[in-house]
CSV table of C-alpha atoms in Angstrom, one decimal:
chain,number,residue,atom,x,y,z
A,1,UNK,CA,-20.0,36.2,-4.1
A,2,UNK,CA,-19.2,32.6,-2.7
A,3,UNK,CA,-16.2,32.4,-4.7
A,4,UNK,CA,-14.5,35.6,-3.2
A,5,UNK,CA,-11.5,34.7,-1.1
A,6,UNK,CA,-12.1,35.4,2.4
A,7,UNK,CA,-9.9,34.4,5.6
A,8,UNK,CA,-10.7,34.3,9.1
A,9,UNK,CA,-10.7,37.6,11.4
A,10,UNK,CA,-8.8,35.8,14.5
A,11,UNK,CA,-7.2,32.8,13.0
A,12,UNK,CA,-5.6,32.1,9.7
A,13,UNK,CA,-7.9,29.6,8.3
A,14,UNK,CA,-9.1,30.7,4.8
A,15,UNK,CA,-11.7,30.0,1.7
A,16,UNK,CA,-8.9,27.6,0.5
A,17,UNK,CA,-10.2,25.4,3.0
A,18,UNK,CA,-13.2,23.5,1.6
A,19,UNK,CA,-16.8,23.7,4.1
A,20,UNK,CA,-15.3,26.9,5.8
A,21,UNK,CA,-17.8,29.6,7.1
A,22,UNK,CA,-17.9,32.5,8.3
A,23,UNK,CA,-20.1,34.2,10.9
A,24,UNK,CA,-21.0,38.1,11.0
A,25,UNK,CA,-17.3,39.2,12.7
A,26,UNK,CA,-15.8,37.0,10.0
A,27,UNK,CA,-15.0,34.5,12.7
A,28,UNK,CA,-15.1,31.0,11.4
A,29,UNK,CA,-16.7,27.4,11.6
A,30,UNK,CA,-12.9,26.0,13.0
A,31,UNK,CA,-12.9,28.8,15.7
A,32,UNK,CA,-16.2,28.0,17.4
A,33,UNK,CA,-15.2,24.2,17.4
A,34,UNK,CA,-12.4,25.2,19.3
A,35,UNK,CA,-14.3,27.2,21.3
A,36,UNK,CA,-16.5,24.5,22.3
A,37,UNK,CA,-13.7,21.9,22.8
A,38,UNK,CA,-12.0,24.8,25.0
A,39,UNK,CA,-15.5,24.5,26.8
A,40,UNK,CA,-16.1,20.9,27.3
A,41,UNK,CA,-12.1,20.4,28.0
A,42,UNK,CA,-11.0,23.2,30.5
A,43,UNK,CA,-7.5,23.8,31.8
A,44,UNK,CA,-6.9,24.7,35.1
A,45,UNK,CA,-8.3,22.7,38.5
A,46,UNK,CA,-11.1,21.3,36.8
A,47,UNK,CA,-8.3,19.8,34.0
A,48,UNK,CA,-6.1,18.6,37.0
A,49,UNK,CA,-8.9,17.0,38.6
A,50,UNK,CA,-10.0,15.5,35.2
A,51,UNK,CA,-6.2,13.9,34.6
A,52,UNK,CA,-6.1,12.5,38.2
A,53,UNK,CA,-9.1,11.1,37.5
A,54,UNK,CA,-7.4,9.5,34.4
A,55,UNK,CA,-4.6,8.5,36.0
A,56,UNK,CA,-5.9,7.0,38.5
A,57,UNK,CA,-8.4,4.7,36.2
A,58,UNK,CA,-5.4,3.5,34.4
A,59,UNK,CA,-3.5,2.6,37.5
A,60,UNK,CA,-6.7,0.8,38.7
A,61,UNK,CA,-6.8,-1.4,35.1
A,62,UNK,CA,-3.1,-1.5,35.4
A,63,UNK,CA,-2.7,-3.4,39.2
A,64,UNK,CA,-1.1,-6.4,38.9
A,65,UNK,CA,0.2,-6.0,35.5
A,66,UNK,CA,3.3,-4.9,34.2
A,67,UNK,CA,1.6,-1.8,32.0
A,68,UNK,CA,-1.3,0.2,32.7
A,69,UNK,CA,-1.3,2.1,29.2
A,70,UNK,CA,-0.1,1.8,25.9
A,71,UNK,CA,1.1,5.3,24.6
A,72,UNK,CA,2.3,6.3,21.3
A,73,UNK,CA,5.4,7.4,20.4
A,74,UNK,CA,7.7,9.1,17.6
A,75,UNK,CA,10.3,11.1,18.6
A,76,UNK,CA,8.7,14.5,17.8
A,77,UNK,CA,7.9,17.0,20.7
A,78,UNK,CA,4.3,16.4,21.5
A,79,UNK,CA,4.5,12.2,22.0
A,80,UNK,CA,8.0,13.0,23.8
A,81,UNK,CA,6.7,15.1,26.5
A,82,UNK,CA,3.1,13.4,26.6
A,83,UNK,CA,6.0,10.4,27.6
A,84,UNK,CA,7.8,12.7,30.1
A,85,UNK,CA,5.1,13.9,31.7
A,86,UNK,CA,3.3,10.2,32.0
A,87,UNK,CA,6.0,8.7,33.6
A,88,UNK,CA,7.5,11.8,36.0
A,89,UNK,CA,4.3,13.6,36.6
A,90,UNK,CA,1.7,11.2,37.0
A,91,UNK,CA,3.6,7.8,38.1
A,92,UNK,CA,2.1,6.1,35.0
A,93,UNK,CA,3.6,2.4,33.9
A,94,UNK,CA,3.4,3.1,29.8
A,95,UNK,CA,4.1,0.5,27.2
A,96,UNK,CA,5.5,2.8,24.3
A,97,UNK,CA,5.0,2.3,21.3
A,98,UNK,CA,6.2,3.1,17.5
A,99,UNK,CA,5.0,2.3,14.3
A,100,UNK,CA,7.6,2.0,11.7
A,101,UNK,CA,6.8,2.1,8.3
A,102,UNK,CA,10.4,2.8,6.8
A,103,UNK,CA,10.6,6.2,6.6
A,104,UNK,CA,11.3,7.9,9.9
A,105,UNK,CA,13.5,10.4,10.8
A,106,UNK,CA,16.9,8.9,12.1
A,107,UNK,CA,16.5,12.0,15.0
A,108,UNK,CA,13.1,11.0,16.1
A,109,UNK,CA,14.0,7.5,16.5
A,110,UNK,CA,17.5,8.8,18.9
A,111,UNK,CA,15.0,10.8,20.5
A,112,UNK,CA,13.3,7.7,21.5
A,113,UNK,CA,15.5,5.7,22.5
A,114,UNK,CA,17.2,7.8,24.8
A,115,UNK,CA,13.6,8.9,26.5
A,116,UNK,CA,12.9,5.8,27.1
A,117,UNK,CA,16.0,5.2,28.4
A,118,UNK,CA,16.2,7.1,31.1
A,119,UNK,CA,12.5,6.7,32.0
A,120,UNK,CA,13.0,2.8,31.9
A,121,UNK,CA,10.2,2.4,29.8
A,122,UNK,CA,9.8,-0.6,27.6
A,123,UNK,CA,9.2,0.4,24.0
A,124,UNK,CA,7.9,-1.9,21.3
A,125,UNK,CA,8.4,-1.0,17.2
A,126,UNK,CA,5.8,-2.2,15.6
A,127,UNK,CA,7.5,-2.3,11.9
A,128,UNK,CA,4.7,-2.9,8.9
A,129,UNK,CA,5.7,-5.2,6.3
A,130,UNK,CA,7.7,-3.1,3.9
A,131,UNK,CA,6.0,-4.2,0.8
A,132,UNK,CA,2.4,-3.4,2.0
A,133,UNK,CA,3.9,-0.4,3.2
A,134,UNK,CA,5.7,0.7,0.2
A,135,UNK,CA,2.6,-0.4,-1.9
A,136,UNK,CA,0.2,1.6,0.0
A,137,UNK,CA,2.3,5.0,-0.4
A,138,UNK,CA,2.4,4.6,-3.6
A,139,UNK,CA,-1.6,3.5,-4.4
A,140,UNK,CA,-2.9,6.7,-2.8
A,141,UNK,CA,0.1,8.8,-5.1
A,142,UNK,CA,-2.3,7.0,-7.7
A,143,UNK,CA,-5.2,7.7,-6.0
A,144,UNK,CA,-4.4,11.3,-6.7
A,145,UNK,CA,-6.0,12.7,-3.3
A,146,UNK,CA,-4.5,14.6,-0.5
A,147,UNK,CA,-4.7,12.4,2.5
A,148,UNK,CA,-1.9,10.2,1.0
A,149,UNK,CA,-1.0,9.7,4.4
A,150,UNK,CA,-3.6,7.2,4.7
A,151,UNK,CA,-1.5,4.0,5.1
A,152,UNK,CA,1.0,5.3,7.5
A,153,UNK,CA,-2.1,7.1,10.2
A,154,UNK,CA,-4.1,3.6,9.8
A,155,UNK,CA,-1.0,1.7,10.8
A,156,UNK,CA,0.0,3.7,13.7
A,157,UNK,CA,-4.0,3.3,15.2
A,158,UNK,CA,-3.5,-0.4,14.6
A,159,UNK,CA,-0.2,-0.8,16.1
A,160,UNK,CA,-1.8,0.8,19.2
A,161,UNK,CA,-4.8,-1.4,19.2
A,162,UNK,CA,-2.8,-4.6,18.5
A,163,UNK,CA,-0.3,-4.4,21.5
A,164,UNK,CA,-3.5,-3.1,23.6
A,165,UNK,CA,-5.3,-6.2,22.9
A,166,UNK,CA,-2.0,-8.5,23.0
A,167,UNK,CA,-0.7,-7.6,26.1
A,168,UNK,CA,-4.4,-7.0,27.6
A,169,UNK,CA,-4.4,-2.8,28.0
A,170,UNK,CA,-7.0,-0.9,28.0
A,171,UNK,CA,-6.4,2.6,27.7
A,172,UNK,CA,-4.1,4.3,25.0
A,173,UNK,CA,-2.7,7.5,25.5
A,174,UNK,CA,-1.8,9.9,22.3
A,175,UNK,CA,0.2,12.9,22.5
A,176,UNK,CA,-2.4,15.1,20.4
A,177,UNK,CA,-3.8,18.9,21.6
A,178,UNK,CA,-6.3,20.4,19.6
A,179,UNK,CA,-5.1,23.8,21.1
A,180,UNK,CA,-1.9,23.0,19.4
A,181,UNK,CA,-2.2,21.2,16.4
A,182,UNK,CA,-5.9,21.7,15.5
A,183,UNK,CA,-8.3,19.2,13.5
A,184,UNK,CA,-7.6,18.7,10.2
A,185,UNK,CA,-10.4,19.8,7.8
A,186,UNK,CA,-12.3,16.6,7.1
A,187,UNK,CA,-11.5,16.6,3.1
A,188,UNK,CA,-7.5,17.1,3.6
A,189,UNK,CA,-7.2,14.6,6.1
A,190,UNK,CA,-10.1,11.6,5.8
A,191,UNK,CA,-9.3,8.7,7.5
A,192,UNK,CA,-11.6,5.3,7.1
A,193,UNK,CA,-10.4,1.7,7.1
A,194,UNK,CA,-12.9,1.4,3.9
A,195,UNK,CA,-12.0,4.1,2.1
A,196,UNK,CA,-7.9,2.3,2.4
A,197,UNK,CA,-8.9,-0.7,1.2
A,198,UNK,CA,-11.0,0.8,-2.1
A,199,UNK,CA,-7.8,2.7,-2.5
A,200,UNK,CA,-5.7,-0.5,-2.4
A,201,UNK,CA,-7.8,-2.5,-4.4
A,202,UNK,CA,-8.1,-0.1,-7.5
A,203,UNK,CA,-4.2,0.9,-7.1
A,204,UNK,CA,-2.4,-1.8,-5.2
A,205,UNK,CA,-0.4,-4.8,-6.4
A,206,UNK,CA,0.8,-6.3,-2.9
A,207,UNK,CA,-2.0,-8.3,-0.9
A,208,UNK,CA,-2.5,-6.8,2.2
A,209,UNK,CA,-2.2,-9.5,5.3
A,210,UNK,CA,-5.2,-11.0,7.2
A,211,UNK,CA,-6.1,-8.9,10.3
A,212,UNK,CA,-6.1,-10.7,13.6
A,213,UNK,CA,-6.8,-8.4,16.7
A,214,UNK,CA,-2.7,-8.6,18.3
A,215,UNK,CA,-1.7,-7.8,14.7
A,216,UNK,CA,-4.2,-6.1,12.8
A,217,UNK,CA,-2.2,-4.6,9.8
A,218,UNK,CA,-3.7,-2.4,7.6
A,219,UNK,CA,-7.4,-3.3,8.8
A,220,UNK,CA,-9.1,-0.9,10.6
A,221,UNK,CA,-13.1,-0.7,9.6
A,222,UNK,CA,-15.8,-0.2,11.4
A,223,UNK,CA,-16.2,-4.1,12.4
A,224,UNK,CA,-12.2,-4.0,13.8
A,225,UNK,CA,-12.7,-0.4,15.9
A,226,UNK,CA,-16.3,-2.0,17.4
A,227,UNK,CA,-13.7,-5.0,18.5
A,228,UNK,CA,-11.3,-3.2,20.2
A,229,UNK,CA,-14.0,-0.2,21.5
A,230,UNK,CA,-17.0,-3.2,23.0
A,231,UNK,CA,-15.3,-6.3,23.2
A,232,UNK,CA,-11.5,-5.5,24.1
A,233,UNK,CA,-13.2,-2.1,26.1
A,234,UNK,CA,-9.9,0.1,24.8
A,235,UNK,CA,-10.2,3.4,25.2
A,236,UNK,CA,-8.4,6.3,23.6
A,237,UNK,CA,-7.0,9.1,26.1
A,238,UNK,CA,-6.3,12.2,24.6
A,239,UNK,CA,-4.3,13.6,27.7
A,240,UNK,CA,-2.7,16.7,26.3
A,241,UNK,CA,-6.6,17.6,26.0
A,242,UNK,CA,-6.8,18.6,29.7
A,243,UNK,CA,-3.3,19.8,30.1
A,244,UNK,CA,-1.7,23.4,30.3
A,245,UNK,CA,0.9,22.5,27.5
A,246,UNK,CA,2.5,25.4,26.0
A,247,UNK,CA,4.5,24.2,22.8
A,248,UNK,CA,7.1,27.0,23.0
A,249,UNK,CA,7.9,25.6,26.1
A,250,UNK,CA,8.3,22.6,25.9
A,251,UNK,CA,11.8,22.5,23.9
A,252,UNK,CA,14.3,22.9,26.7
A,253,UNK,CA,12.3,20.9,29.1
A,254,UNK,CA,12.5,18.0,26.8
A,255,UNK,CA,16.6,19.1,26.5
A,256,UNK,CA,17.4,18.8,29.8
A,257,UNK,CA,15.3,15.4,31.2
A,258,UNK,CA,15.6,13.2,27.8
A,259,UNK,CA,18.8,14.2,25.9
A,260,UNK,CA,15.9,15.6,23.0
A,261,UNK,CA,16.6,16.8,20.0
A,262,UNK,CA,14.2,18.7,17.6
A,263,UNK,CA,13.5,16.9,14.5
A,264,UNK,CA,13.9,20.0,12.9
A,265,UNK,CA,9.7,20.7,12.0
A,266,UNK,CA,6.5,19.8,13.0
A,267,UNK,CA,6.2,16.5,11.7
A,268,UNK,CA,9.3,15.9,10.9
A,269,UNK,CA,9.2,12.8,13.0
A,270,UNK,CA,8.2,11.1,9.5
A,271,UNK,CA,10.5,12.1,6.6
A,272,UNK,CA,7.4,11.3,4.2
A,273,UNK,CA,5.8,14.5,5.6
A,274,UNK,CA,8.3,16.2,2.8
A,275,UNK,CA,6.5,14.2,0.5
A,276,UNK,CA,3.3,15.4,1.5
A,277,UNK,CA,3.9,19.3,2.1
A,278,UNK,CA,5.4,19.3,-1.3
A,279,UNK,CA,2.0,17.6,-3.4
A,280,UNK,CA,-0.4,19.2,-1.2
A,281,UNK,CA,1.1,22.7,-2.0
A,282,UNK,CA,1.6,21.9,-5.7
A,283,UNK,CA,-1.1,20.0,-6.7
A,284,UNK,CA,-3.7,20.4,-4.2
A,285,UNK,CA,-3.2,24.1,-3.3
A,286,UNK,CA,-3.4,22.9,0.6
A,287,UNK,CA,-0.9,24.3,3.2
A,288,UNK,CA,-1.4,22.1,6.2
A,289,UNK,CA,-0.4,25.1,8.0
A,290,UNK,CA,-3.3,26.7,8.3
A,291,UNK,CA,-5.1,24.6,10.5
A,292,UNK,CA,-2.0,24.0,12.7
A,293,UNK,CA,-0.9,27.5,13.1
A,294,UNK,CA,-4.8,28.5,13.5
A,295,UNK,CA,-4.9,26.2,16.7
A,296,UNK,CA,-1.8,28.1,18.4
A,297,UNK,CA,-3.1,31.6,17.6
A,298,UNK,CA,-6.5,30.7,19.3
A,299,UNK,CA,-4.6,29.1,22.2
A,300,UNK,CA,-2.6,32.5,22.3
A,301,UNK,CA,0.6,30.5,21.4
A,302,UNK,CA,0.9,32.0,18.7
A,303,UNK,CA,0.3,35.8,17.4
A,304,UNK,CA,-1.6,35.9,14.4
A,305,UNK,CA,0.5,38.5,12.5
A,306,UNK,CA,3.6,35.7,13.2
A,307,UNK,CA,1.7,33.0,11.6
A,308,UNK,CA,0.4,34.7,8.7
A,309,UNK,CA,4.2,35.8,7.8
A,310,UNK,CA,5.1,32.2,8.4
A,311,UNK,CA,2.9,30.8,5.7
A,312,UNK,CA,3.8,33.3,3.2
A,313,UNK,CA,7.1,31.5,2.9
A,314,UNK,CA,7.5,27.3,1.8
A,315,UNK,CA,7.3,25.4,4.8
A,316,UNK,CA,11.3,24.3,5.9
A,317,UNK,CA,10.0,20.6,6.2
A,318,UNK,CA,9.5,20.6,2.0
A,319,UNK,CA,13.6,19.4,1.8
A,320,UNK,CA,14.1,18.6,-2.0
A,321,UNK,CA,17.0,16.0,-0.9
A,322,UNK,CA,14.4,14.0,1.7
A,323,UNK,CA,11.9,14.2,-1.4
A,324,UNK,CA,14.1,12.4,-3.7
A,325,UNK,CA,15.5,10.0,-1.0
A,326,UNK,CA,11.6,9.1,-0.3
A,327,UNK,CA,10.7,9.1,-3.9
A,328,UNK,CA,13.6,6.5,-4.3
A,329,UNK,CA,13.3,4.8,-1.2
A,330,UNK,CA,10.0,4.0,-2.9
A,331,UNK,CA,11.3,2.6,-5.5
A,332,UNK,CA,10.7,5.2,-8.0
A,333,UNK,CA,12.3,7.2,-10.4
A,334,UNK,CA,11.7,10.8,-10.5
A,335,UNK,CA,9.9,11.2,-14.0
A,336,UNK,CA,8.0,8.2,-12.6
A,337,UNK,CA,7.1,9.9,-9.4
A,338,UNK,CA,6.0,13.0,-11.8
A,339,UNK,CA,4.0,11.3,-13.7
A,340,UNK,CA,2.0,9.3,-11.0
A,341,UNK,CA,1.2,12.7,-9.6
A,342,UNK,CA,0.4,14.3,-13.0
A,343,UNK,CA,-2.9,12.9,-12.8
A,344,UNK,CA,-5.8,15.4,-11.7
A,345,UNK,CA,-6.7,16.0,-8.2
A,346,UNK,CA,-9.6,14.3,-6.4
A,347,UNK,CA,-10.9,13.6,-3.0
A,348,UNK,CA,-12.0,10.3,-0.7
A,349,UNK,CA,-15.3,11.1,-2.4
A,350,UNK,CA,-14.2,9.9,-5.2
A,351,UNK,CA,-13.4,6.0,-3.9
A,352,UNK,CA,-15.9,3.6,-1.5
A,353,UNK,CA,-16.0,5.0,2.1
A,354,UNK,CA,-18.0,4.9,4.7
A,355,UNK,CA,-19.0,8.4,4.9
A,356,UNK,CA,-22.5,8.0,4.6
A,357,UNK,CA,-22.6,5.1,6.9
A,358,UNK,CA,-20.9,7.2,9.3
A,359,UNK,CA,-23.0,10.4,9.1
A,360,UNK,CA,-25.9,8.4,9.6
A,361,UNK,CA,-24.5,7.0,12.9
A,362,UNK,CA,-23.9,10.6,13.8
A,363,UNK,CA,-25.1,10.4,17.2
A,364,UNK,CA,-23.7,6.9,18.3
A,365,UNK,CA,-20.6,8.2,17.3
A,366,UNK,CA,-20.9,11.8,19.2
A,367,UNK,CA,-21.8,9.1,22.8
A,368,UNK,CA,-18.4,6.9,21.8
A,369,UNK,CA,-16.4,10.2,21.8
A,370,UNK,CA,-17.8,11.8,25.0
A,371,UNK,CA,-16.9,8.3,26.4
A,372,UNK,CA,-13.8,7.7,25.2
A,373,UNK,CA,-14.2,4.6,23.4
A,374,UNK,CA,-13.3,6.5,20.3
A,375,UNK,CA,-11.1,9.5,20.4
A,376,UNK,CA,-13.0,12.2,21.4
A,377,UNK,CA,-12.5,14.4,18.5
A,378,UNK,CA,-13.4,11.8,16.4
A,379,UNK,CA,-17.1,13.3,16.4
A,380,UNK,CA,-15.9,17.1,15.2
A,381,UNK,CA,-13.2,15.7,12.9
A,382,UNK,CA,-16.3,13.8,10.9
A,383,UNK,CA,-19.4,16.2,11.6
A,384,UNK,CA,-17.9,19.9,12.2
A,385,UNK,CA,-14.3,20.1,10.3
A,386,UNK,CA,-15.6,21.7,6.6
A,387,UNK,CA,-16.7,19.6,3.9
C-alpha cells in the first residue's frame, strides 16, 4: 500500500518525493509547514510592522558606516527586486553582493549591473577560484547524488559571510520566499559544510584553500557558522518572508526601475541549473518543480490545474546547447560526462555529514532560527522537509 503513488489534494507535491505524508484529506506534510510558516510570518500590518522593525535594526548597526547590510545578488527576479525594494522602499544602504563561480548567465549578470547602477549601490563579485570550482562540480557528478549543487550554494553563504565579517556587517539580507519558491525536500537539496568536504575528499583532486573568516572558501561547518552566528553576531534576514510579493508581478516593475531582463527561467541566473534539471530528471527521477510550483499554488499564485500542466512538459531551462557548453566548460567530453553520471544513484547518506549531529541539536537549532542567527527555515528545511 505504501508503494502506491499518491499526490497531494491542494498542491502538487507527490510520492516521488521521499518522507512525504499524507493526512486524512490527502493534504500533505509540505502543506502544513507552510501553513505554519504562513502563521508565524504573516503579511499584512503585522508584516509591515515586522520589516520596519528590520529596517530600522539594520540602519541602527549601520550608523556611521558606509553599509548597513550585505544582500545577495544574481540577476534573477527574486534577489533583483529584494534589491529594488531595499534601496527605494525602505532607505536601506546594501553592500551587494555576487558569487561567481564561472557559470552565470551573461543576462543575470547585465541585470546587475545596471540595478545597481541606477540604485548607486556598490556591488562586490566574489569570484571562487576556478579550479576548486571546477573540481567541486565535477566531485559531486561523481558523487552520483542530486544536490550536485553543493559547491556553488556553499560558496554563495560564504561569500556573504566573508564580506559581512570583512567590512564589519551584521545583517545579510537574501531574496528567498517560501510562499514562492518553497523548501526543498531535505534529501534533494542537503546542504552541510561536512558532507562537501567528504565529497571532495573521496572525488576531488584540487586542494581546497584554508578558510579565514573575510575569505572563507569552500568552508562552511558547524565551527565556521558558530563564528559568524556568536562571535561576528551576523544574522540572516529573510525579508521577502514578511512581504506581499507576488512573483507574477513583479516582471514589469523590475522593467521599468532597473532596465531588467528575465533570464529566461527560474534559476536561470546560473546556467549550471541546465545541468542539474537534466540529471535530476534522468537519473534521479526528481522534478525540482514540484516543490517550487507547490509553494505558488498555496500562496494562490498559482492555480493548481496550471502547475500540474506545466510539469507534464520538460522544464524550458533543460537547453541541450547550455548542457554541452557546461559539460565543456568543465572540461569534459561528452562520453566522459556520460559515463561519470552512469554510476547509480545515491544520497548525502551515503558520505560523512553531520546529520546526526544536527538532529541531535534539534532544539538549539529551532532557538537560532526563531532568532535569526541562522536562517530561519533552516529548522524546517532539516527537521520537517521529508526524509
Amino acid at each position: 500500500m505504501a508503494d502506491l503513488y499518491q499526490q497531494c489534494s491542494r498542491c502538487i507535491m507527490d510520492t516521488t518525493v521521499p518522507g512525504i505524508v499524507f493526512d486524512a484529506r490527502g493534504e500533505c506534510n509540505f502543506c502544513k509547514l507552510h501553513d505554519k510558516m504562513d502563521r508565524a510570518c504573516p503579511l499584512g500590518e503585522a508584516g509591515e510592522r515586522h520589516v520596519q522593525a528590520m529596517t530600522a535594526d539594520m540602519k541602527r548597526l549601520g550608523r556611521g558606516r558606509p553599509y548597513d547590510c550585505v544582500l545577495g545578488v544574481s540577476g534573477g527576479r527574486d534577489s533583483s527586486f529584494t534589491l529594488w525594494y531595499c534601496v527605494v522602499k525602505l532607505g536601506l544602504r546594501p553592500l551587494a553582493v555576487h558569487f561567481n563561480d564561472g557559470f552565470g548567465n551573461p543576462i543575470a549578470g547585465e541585470n546587475m549591473a545596471k540595478a545597481c547602477r541606477k540604485l548607486g549601490v556598490e556591488m562586490r563579485t566574489i569570484t571562487s577560484d576556478w579550479r576548486e570550482s571546477k573540481d567541486l562540480k565535477i566531485a559531486f557528478l561523481k558523487a552520483s547524488v542530486p544536490d550536485m549543487e553543493q559547491g556553488t550554494d556553499v560558496g554563495i553563504a560564504t561569500a556573504l559571510y566573508g564580506v559581512a565579517a570583512k567590512e564589519g556587517i551584521q545583517r545579510i539580507i537574501i531574496g528567498q520566499s517560501f510562499r514562492t519558491e518553497g523548501i526543498a525536500p531535505l534529501s534533494w537539496n542537503y546542504l552541510d559544510g561536512k558532507y562537501l568536504k567528504a565529497v571532495h575528499k573521496q572525488f576531488g583532486t584540487v586542494p581546497l584553500r584554508p578558510w579565514k573568516p573575510a575569505d572563507p572558501g569552500f568552508h562552511l561547518d558547524l565551527k565556521e557558522m558558530f563564528y559568524y552566528a556568536f562571535i561576528r553576531r551576523i544574522k540572516t534576514v529573510t525579508l521577502l518572508y514578511h512581504v506581499d510579493y507576488v512573483r507574477a508581478d513583479v516582471d514589469e516593475l523590475l522593467q521599468k526601475e532597473l532596465d531588467w531582463v528575465n533570464p529566461g527561467a527560474h534559476y536561470f541566473d546560473d546556467l549550471y541549473q541546465s545541468v542539474i534539471y537534466y540529471l535530476n530528471r534522468t537519473k534521479f527521477n526528481i522534478d525540482r518543480r514540484l516543490f517550487n510550483y507547490s509553494a505558488l499554488v498555496r500562496s494562490g499564485q498559482l492555480p493548481r490545474t496550471e502547475a500540474l500542466e506545466k510539469v507534464r512538459h520538460i522544464n524550458s531551462i533543460e537547453d541541450e546547447k547550455v548542457i554541452n557548453l557546461c559539460i565543456k566548460r568543465l572540461g569534459l567530453s561528452r562520453e566522459e560526462f556520460e559515463q561519470i553520471v552512469a554510476t547509480s544513484p545515491t544520497t548525502f547518506r551515503s558520505y560523512p555529514n553531520n546529520y546526526a549531529l544536527i538532529r541531535r541539536l534539534r532544539w538549539p537549532i529551532m532557538l537560532l532560527s526563531q532568532f535569526r542567527l541562522i536562517p530561519e527555515s533552516a529548522h524546517d528545511k532539516y527537521f520537517n522537509c521529508g526524509t
